[in-house]
mmCIF file of C-alpha atoms in Angstrom:
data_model
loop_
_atom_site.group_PDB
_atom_site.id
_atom_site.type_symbol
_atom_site.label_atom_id
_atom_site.label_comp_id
_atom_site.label_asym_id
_atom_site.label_seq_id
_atom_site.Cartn_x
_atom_site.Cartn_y
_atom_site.Cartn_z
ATOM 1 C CA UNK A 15 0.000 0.000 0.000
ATOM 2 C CA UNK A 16 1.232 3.649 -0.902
ATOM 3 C CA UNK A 17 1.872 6.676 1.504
ATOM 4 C CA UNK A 18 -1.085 8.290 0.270
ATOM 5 C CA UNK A 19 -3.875 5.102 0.025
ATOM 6 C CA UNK A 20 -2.311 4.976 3.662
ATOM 7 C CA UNK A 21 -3.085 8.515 4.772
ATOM 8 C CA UNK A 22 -6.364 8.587 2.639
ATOM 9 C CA UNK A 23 -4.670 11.630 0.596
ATOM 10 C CA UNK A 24 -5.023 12.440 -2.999
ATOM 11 C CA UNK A 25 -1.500 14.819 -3.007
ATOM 12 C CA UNK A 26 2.183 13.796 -0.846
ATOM 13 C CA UNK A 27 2.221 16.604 0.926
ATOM 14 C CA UNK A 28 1.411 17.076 4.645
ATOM 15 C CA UNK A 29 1.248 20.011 6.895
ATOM 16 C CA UNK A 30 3.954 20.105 9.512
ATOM 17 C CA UNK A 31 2.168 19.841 13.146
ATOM 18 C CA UNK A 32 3.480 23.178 14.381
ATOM 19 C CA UNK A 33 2.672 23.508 18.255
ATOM 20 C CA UNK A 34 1.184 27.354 18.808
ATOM 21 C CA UNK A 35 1.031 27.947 15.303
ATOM 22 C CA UNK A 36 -1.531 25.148 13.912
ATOM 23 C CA UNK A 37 -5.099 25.435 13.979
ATOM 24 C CA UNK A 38 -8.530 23.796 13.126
ATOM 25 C CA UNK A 39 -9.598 25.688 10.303
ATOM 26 C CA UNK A 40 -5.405 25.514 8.668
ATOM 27 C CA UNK A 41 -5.321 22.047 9.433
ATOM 28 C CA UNK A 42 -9.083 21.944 7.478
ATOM 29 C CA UNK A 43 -8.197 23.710 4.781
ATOM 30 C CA UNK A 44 -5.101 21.787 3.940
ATOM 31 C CA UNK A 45 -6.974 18.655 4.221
ATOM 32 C CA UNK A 46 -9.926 19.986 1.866
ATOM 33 C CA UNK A 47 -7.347 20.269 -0.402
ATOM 34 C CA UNK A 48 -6.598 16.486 -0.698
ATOM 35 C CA UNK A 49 -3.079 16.860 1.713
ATOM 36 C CA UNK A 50 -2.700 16.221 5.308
ATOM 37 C CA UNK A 51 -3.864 18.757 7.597
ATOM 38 C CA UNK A 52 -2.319 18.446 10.730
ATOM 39 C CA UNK A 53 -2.848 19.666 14.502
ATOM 40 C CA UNK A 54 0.176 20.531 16.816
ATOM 41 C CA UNK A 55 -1.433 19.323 20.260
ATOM 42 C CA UNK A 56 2.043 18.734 22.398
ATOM 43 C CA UNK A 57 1.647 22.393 24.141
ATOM 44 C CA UNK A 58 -2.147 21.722 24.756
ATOM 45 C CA UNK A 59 -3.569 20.928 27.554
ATOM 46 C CA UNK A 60 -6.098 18.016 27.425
ATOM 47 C CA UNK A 61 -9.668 19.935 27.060
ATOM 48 C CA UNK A 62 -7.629 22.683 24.467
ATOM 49 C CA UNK A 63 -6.637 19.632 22.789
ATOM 50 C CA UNK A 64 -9.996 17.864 22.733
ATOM 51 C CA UNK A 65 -11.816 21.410 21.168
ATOM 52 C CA UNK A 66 -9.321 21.687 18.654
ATOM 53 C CA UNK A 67 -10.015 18.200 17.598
ATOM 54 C CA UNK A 68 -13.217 18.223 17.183
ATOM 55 C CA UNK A 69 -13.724 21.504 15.555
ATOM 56 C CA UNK A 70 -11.434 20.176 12.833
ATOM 57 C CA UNK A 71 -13.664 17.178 12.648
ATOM 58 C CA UNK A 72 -16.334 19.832 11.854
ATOM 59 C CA UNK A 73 -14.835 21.199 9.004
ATOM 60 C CA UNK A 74 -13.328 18.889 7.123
ATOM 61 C CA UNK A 75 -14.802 14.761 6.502
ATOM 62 C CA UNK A 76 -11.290 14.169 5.019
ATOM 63 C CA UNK A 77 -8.212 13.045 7.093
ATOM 64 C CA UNK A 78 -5.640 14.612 9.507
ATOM 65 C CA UNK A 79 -2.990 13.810 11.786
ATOM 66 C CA UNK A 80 -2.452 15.116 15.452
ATOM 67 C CA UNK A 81 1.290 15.061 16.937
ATOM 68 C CA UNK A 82 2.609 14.965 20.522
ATOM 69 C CA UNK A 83 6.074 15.529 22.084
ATOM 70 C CA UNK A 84 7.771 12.239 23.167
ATOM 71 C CA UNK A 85 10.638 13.591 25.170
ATOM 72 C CA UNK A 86 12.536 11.715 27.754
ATOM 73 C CA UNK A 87 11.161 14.143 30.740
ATOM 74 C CA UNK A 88 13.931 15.748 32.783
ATOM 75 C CA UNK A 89 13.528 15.623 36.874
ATOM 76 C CA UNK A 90 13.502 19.696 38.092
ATOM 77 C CA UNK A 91 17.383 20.360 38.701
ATOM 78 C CA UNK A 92 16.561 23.462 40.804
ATOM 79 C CA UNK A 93 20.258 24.486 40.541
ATOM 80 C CA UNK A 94 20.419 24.633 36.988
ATOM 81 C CA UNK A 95 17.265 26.178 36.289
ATOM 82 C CA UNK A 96 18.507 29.046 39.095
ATOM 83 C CA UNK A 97 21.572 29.328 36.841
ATOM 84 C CA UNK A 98 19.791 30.300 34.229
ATOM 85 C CA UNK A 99 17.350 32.173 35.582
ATOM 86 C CA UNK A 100 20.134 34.461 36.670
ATOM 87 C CA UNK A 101 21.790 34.633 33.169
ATOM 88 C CA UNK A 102 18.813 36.152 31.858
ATOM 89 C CA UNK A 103 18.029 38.398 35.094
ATOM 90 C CA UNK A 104 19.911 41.290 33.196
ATOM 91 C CA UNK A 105 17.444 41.050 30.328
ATOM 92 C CA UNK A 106 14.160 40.811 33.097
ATOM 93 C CA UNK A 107 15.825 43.910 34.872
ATOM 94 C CA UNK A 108 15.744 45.958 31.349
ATOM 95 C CA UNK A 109 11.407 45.888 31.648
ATOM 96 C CA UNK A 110 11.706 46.120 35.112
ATOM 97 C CA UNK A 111 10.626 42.514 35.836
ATOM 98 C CA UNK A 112 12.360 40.053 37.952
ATOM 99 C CA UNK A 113 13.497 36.389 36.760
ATOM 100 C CA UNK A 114 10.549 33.534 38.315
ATOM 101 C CA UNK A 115 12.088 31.605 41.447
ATOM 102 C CA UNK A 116 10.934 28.609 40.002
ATOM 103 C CA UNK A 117 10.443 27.439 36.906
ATOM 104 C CA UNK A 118 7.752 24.970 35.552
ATOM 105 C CA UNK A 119 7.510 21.567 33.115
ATOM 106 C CA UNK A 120 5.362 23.069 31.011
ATOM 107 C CA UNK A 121 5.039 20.784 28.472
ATOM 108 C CA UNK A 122 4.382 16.901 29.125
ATOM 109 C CA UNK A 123 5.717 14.192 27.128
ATOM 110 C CA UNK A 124 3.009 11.603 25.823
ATOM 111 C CA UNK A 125 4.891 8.659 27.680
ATOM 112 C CA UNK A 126 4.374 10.498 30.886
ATOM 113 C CA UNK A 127 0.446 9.138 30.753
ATOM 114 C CA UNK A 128 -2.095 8.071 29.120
ATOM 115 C CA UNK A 129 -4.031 10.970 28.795
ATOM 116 C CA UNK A 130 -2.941 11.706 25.530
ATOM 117 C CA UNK A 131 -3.491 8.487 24.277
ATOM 118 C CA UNK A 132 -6.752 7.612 25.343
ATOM 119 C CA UNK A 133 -7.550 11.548 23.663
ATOM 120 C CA UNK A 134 -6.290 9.656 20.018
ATOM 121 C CA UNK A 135 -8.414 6.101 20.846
ATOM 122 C CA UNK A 136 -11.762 7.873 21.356
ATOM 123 C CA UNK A 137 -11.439 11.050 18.822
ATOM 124 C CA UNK A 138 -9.868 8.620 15.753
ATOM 125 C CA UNK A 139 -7.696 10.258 14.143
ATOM 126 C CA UNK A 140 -5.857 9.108 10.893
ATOM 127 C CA UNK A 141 -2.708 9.949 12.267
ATOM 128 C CA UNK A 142 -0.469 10.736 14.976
ATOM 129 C CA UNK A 143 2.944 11.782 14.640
ATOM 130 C CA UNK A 144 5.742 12.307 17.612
ATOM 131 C CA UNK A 145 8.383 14.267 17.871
ATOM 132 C CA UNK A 146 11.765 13.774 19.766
ATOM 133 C CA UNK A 147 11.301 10.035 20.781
ATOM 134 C CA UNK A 148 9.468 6.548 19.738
ATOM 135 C CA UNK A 149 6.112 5.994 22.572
ATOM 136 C CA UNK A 150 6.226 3.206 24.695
ATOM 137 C CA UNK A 151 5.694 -0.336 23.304
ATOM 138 C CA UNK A 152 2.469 -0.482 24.313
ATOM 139 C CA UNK A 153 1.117 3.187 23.348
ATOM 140 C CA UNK A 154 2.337 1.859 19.892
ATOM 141 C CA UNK A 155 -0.036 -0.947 19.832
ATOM 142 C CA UNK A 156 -3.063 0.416 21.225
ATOM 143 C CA UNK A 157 -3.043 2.955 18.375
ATOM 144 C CA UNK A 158 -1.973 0.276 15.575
ATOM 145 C CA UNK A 159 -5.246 -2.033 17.714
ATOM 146 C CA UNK A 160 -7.802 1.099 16.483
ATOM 147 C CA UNK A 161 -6.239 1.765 12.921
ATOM 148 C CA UNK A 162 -4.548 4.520 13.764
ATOM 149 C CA UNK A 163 -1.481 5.526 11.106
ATOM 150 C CA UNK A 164 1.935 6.455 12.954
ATOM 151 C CA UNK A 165 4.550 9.221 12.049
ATOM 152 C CA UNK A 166 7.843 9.640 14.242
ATOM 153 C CA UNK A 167 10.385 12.380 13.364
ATOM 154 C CA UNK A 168 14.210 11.095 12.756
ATOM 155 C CA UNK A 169 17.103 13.255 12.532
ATOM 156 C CA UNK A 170 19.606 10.750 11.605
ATOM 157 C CA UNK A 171 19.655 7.153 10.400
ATOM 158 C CA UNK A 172 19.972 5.542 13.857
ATOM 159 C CA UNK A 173 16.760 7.290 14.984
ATOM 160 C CA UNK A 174 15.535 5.837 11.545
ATOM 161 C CA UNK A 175 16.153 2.373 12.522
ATOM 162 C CA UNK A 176 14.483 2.790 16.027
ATOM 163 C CA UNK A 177 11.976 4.076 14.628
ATOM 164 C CA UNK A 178 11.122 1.121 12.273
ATOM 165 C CA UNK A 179 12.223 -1.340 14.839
ATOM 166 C CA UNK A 180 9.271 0.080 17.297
ATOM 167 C CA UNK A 181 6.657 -0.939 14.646
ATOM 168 C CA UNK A 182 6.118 2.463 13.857
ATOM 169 C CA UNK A 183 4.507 2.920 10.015
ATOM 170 C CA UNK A 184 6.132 6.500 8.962
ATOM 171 C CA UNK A 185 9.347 8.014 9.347
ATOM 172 C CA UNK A 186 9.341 11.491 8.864
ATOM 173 C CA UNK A 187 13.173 12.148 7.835
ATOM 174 C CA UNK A 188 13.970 15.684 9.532
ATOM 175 C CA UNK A 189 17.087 17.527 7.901
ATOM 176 C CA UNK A 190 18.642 20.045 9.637
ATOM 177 C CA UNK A 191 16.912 22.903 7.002
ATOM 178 C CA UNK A 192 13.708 22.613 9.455
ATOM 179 C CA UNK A 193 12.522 24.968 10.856
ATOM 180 C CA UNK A 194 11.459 24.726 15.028
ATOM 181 C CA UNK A 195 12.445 22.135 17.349
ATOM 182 C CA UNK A 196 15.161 19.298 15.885
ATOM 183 C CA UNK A 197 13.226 15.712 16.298
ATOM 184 C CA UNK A 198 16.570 14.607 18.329
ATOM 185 C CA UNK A 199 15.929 11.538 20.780
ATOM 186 C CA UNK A 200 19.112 12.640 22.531
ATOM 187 C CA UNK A 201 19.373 17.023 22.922
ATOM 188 C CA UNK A 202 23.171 15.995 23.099
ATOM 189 C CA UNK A 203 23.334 14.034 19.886
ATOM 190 C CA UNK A 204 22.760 15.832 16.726
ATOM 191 C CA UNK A 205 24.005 14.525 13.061
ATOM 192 C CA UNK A 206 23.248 17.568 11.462
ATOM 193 C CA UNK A 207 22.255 15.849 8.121
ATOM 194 C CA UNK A 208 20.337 17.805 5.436
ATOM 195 C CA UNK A 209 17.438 16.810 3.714
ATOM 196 C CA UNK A 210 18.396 15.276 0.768
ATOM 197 C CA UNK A 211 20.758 12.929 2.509
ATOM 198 C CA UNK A 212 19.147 11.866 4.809
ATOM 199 C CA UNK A 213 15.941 10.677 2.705
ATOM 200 C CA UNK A 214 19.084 8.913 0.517
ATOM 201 C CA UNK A 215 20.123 7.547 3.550
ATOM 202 C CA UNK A 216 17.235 6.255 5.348
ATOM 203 C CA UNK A 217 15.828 4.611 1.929
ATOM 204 C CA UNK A 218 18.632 2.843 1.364
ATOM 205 C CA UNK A 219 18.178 0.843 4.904
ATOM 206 C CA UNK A 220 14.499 1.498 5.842
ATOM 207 C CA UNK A 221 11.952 -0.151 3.807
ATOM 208 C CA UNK A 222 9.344 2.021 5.190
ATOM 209 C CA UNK A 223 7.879 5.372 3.803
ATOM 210 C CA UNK A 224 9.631 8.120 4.023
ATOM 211 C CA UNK A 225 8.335 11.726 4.409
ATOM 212 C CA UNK A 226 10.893 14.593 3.465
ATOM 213 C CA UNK A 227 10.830 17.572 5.931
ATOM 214 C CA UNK A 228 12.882 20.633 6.210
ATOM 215 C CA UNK A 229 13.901 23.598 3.775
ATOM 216 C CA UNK A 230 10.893 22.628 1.128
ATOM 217 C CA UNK A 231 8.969 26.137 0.205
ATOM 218 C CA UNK A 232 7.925 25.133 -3.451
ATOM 219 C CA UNK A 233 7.077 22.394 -5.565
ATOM 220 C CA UNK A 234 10.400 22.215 -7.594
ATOM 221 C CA UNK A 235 12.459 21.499 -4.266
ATOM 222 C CA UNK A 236 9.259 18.984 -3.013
ATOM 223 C CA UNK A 237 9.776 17.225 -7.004
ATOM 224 C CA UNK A 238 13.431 17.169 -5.945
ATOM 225 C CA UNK A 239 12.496 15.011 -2.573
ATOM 226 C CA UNK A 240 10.366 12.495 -4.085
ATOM 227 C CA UNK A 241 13.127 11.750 -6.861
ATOM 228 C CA UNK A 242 15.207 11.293 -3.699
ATOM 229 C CA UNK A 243 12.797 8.740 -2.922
ATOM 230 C CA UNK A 244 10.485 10.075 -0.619
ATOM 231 C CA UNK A 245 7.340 9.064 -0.696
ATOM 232 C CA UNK A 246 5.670 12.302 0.476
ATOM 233 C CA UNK A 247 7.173 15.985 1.747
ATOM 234 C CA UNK A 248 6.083 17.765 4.934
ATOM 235 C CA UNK A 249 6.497 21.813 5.181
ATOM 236 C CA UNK A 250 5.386 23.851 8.217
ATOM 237 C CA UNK A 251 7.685 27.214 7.548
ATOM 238 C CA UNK A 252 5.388 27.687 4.260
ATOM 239 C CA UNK A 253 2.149 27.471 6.258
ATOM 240 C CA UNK A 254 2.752 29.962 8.961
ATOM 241 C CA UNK A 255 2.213 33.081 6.914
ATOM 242 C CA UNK A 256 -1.840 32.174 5.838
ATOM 243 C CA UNK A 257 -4.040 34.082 7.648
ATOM 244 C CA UNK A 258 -6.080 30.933 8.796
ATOM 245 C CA UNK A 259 -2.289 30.255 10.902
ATOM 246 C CA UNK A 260 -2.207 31.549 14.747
ATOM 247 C CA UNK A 261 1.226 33.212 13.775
ATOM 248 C CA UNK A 262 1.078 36.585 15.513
ATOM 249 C CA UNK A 263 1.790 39.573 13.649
ATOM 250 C CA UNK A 264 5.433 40.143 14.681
ATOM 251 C CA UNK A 265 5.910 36.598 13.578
ATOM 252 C CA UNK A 266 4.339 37.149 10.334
ATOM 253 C CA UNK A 267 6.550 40.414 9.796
ATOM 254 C CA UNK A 268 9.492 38.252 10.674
ATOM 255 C CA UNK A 269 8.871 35.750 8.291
ATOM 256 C CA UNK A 270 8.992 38.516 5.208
ATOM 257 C CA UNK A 271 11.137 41.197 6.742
ATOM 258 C CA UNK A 272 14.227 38.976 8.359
ATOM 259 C CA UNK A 273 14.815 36.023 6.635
ATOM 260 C CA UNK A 274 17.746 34.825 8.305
ATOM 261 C CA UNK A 275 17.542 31.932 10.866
ATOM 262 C CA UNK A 276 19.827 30.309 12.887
ATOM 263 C CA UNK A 277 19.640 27.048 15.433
ATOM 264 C CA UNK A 278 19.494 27.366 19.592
ATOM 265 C CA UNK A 279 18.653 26.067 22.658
ATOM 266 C CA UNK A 280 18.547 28.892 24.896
ATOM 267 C CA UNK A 281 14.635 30.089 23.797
ATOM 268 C CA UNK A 282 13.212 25.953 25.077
ATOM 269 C CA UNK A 283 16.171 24.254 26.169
ATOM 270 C CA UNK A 284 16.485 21.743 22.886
ATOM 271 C CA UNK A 285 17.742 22.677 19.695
ATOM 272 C CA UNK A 286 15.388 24.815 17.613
ATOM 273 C CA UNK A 287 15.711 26.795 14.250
ATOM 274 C CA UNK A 288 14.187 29.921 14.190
ATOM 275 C CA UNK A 289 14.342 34.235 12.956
ATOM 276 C CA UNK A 290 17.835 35.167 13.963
ATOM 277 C CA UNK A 291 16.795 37.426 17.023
ATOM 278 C CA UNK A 292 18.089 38.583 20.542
ATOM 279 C CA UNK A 293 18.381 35.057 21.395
ATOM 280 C CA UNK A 294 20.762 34.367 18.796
ATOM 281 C CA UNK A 295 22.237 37.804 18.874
ATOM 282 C CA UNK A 296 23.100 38.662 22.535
ATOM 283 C CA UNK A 297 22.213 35.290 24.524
ATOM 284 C CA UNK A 298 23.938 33.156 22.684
ATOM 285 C CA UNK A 299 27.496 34.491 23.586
ATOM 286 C CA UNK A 300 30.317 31.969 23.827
ATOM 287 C CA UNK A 301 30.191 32.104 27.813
ATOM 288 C CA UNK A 302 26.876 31.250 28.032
ATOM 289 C CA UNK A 303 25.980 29.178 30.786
ATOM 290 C CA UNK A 304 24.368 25.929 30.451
ATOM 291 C CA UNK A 305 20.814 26.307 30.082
ATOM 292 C CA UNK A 306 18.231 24.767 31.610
ATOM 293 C CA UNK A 307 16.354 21.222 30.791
ATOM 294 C CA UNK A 308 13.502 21.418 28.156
ATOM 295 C CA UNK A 309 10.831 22.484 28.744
ATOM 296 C CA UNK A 310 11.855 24.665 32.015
ATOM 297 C CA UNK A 311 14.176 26.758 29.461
ATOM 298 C CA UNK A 312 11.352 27.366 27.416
ATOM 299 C CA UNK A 313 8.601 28.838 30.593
ATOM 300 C CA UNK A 314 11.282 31.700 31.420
ATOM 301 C CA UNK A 315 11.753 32.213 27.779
ATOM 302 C CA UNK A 316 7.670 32.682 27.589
ATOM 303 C CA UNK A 317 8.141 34.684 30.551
ATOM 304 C CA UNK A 318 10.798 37.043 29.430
ATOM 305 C CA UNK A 319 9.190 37.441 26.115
ATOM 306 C CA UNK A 320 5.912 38.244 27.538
ATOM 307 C CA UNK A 321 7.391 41.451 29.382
ATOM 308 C CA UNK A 322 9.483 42.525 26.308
ATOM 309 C CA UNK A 323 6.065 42.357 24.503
ATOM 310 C CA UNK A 324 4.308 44.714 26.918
ATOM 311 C CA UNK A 325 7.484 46.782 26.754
ATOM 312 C CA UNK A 326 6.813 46.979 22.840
ATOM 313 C CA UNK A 327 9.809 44.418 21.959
ATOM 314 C CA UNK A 328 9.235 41.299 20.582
ATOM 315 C CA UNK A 329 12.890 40.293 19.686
ATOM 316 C CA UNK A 330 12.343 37.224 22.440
ATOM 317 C CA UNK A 331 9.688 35.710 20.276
ATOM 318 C CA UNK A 332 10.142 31.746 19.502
ATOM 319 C CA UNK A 333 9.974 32.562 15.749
ATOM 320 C CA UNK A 334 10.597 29.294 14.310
ATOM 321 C CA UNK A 335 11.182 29.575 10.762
ATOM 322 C CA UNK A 336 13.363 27.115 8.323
ATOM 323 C CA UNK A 337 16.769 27.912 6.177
ATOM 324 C CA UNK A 338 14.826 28.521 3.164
ATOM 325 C CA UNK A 339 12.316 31.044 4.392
ATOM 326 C CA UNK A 340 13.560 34.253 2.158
ATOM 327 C CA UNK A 341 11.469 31.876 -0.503
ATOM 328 C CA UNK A 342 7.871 32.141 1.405
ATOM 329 C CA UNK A 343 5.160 33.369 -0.426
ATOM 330 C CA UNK A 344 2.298 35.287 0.900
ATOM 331 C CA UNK A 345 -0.760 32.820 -0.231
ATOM 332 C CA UNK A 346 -3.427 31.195 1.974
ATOM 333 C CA UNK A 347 -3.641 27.514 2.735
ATOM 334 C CA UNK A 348 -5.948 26.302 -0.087
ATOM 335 C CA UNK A 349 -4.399 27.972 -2.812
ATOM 336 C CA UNK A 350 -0.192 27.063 -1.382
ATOM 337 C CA UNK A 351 -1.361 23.475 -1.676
ATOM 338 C CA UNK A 352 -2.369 23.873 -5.417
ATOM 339 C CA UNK A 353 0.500 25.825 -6.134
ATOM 340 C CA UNK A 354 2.810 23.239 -5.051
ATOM 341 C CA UNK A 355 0.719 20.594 -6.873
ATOM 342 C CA UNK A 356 1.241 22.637 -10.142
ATOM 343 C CA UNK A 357 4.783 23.153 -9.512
ATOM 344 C CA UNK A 358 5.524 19.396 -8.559
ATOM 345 C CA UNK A 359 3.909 18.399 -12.082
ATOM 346 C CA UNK A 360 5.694 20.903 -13.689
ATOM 347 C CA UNK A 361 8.936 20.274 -12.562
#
């Protein structure tokens, strides 16, 4: 069976699962358009996550896939996170706020609980997708016991071969062109590889689908990728401009007006490619301390950013944007999907 008799999908293109950027009617429209709408739930809590479900469900009968974070949760170091906290006390000071005393795991992975997973086993889905790890064995199951496709992110051919190992039916081959968060299992371990290579790579020893993410804005470079031998591209960076997005409007500018990104961990704590900004620019400094566990990095980073905003700066903002994003084009959801079809059968 194909990728796309698989997903249910007329066209090999899916909509990356952006976390804070996604929503119901994007994820809709994308789908209406014979792709693969998708909903980034991993910053949701469990009602938010539930709504969003099923007002997608209301506006579109055709399929989509929901993705969680699969981290390895880190145990509060209270020393570290202090560290850090006084790092980036200078920058607090500046709109007269104060650093938090304590900072919070914002973000649960999907193998902390169930929750998550009985959410997917009574709303259906066609597909879930994780990023940074494989779920436990038996999450794996359940979801492959109710029919439910599975996606998992790799950033290198090891996580490939996991990834296949855990049963999973989709690898979703990650080059280091994405934009946001690397898919890295390990925050310490990362290959680096770009797109092309490692959809060459993972092909030549995985015999299951491939999807090709990261640095795809058109349908020449998404022709390029299934040449490769992927069976299907992913792009998020392309999405976030359409008005149906929850981009705010300092991210849109961003997008247009400073097309130059750059990889860090200081904003979240894991590696993440975003708009070269005063992360990048003045936190980033070779004596930088080593910052705090994902996701306690990534509350003070909402925290700071949050008073710079109110202060009229939003040069803190988690802009996550890939290499290629001087190439976006301002064009809603519907009509970016049938440009790219046009350009992949053009190419």
């Amino acid at each position: 069976m194909s990728l796309l008799e698989q997903l249910g999908i007329k066209h090999p293109i899916l909509l990356a699962p952006m976390a804070g950027v996604s929503t119901p009617l994007l994820a809709a429209e994308v789908s209406n358009q014979g792709a693969l709408g998708a909903l980034g739930l991993g910053a949701n809590t469990l009602d938010s996550a539930l709504q969003q479900i099923q007002e997608t469900q209301a506006l579109t009968p055709h399929p989509f896939q929901l993705n969680f974070f699969c981290h390895e949760s880190t145990a509060l170091n209270t020393e570290s996170n202090t560290l850090w906290s006084q790092h980036l006390a200078a920058e607090f000071k500046k709109f007269g706020a104060n650093p938090p005393t304590e900072l919070k795991c914002i973000y649960p992975s999907f193998k902390d609980n169930d929750d998550f997973l009985n959410l997917c086993l009574d709303t259906q889905p066609k597909a879930v997708s994780f990023h940074f790890g494989i779920p436990h064995q038996y999450q794996i199951q359940k979801l492959k016991q109710a029919g439910i496709i599975t996606l998992v992110s790799a950033t290198n051919l090891a996580e490939a071969l996991a990834i296949e190992e855990a049963g999973i039916d989709i690898i979703v081959a990650q080059g280091i062109e994405a934009g946001g968060h690397r898919g890295i299992f390990n925050a310490q371990i990362d290959g680096a590889i770009k797109t092309s290579d490692l959809v060459t790579l993972i092909k030549k020893h995985s015999s299951l689908p491939v999807v090709a993410a990261g640095g795809i804005m058109n349908g020449q470079q998404a022709k390029a990728m299934l040449n490769l031998g992927a069976d299907a591209v992913q792009l998020g960076t392309a999405f976030v401009q359409c008005k149906t997005s929850n981009a705010n409007v300092a991210y849109r500018k961003a997008l247009f007006d400073h097309p130059l990104t750059q990889i860090t961990s200081s904003i979240s704590g894991r590696p993440a490619r975003g708009i070269i900004n005063h992360w990048q620019a003045r936190i980033d400094q070779p004596d930088r301390p080593h910052v705090a566990a994902y996701p306690y990095a990534y509350d003070l980073a909402k925290q700071l950013n949050a008073f710079a905003v109110q202060h009229g700066d939003t040069g803190f903002g988690a802009f996550w944007a890939g290499s290629n994003v001087g190439q976006i084009r301002e064009l809603e959801a519907q009509d970016l999907v049938n440009q790219l079809v046009v350009e992949m059968n053009h190419s």
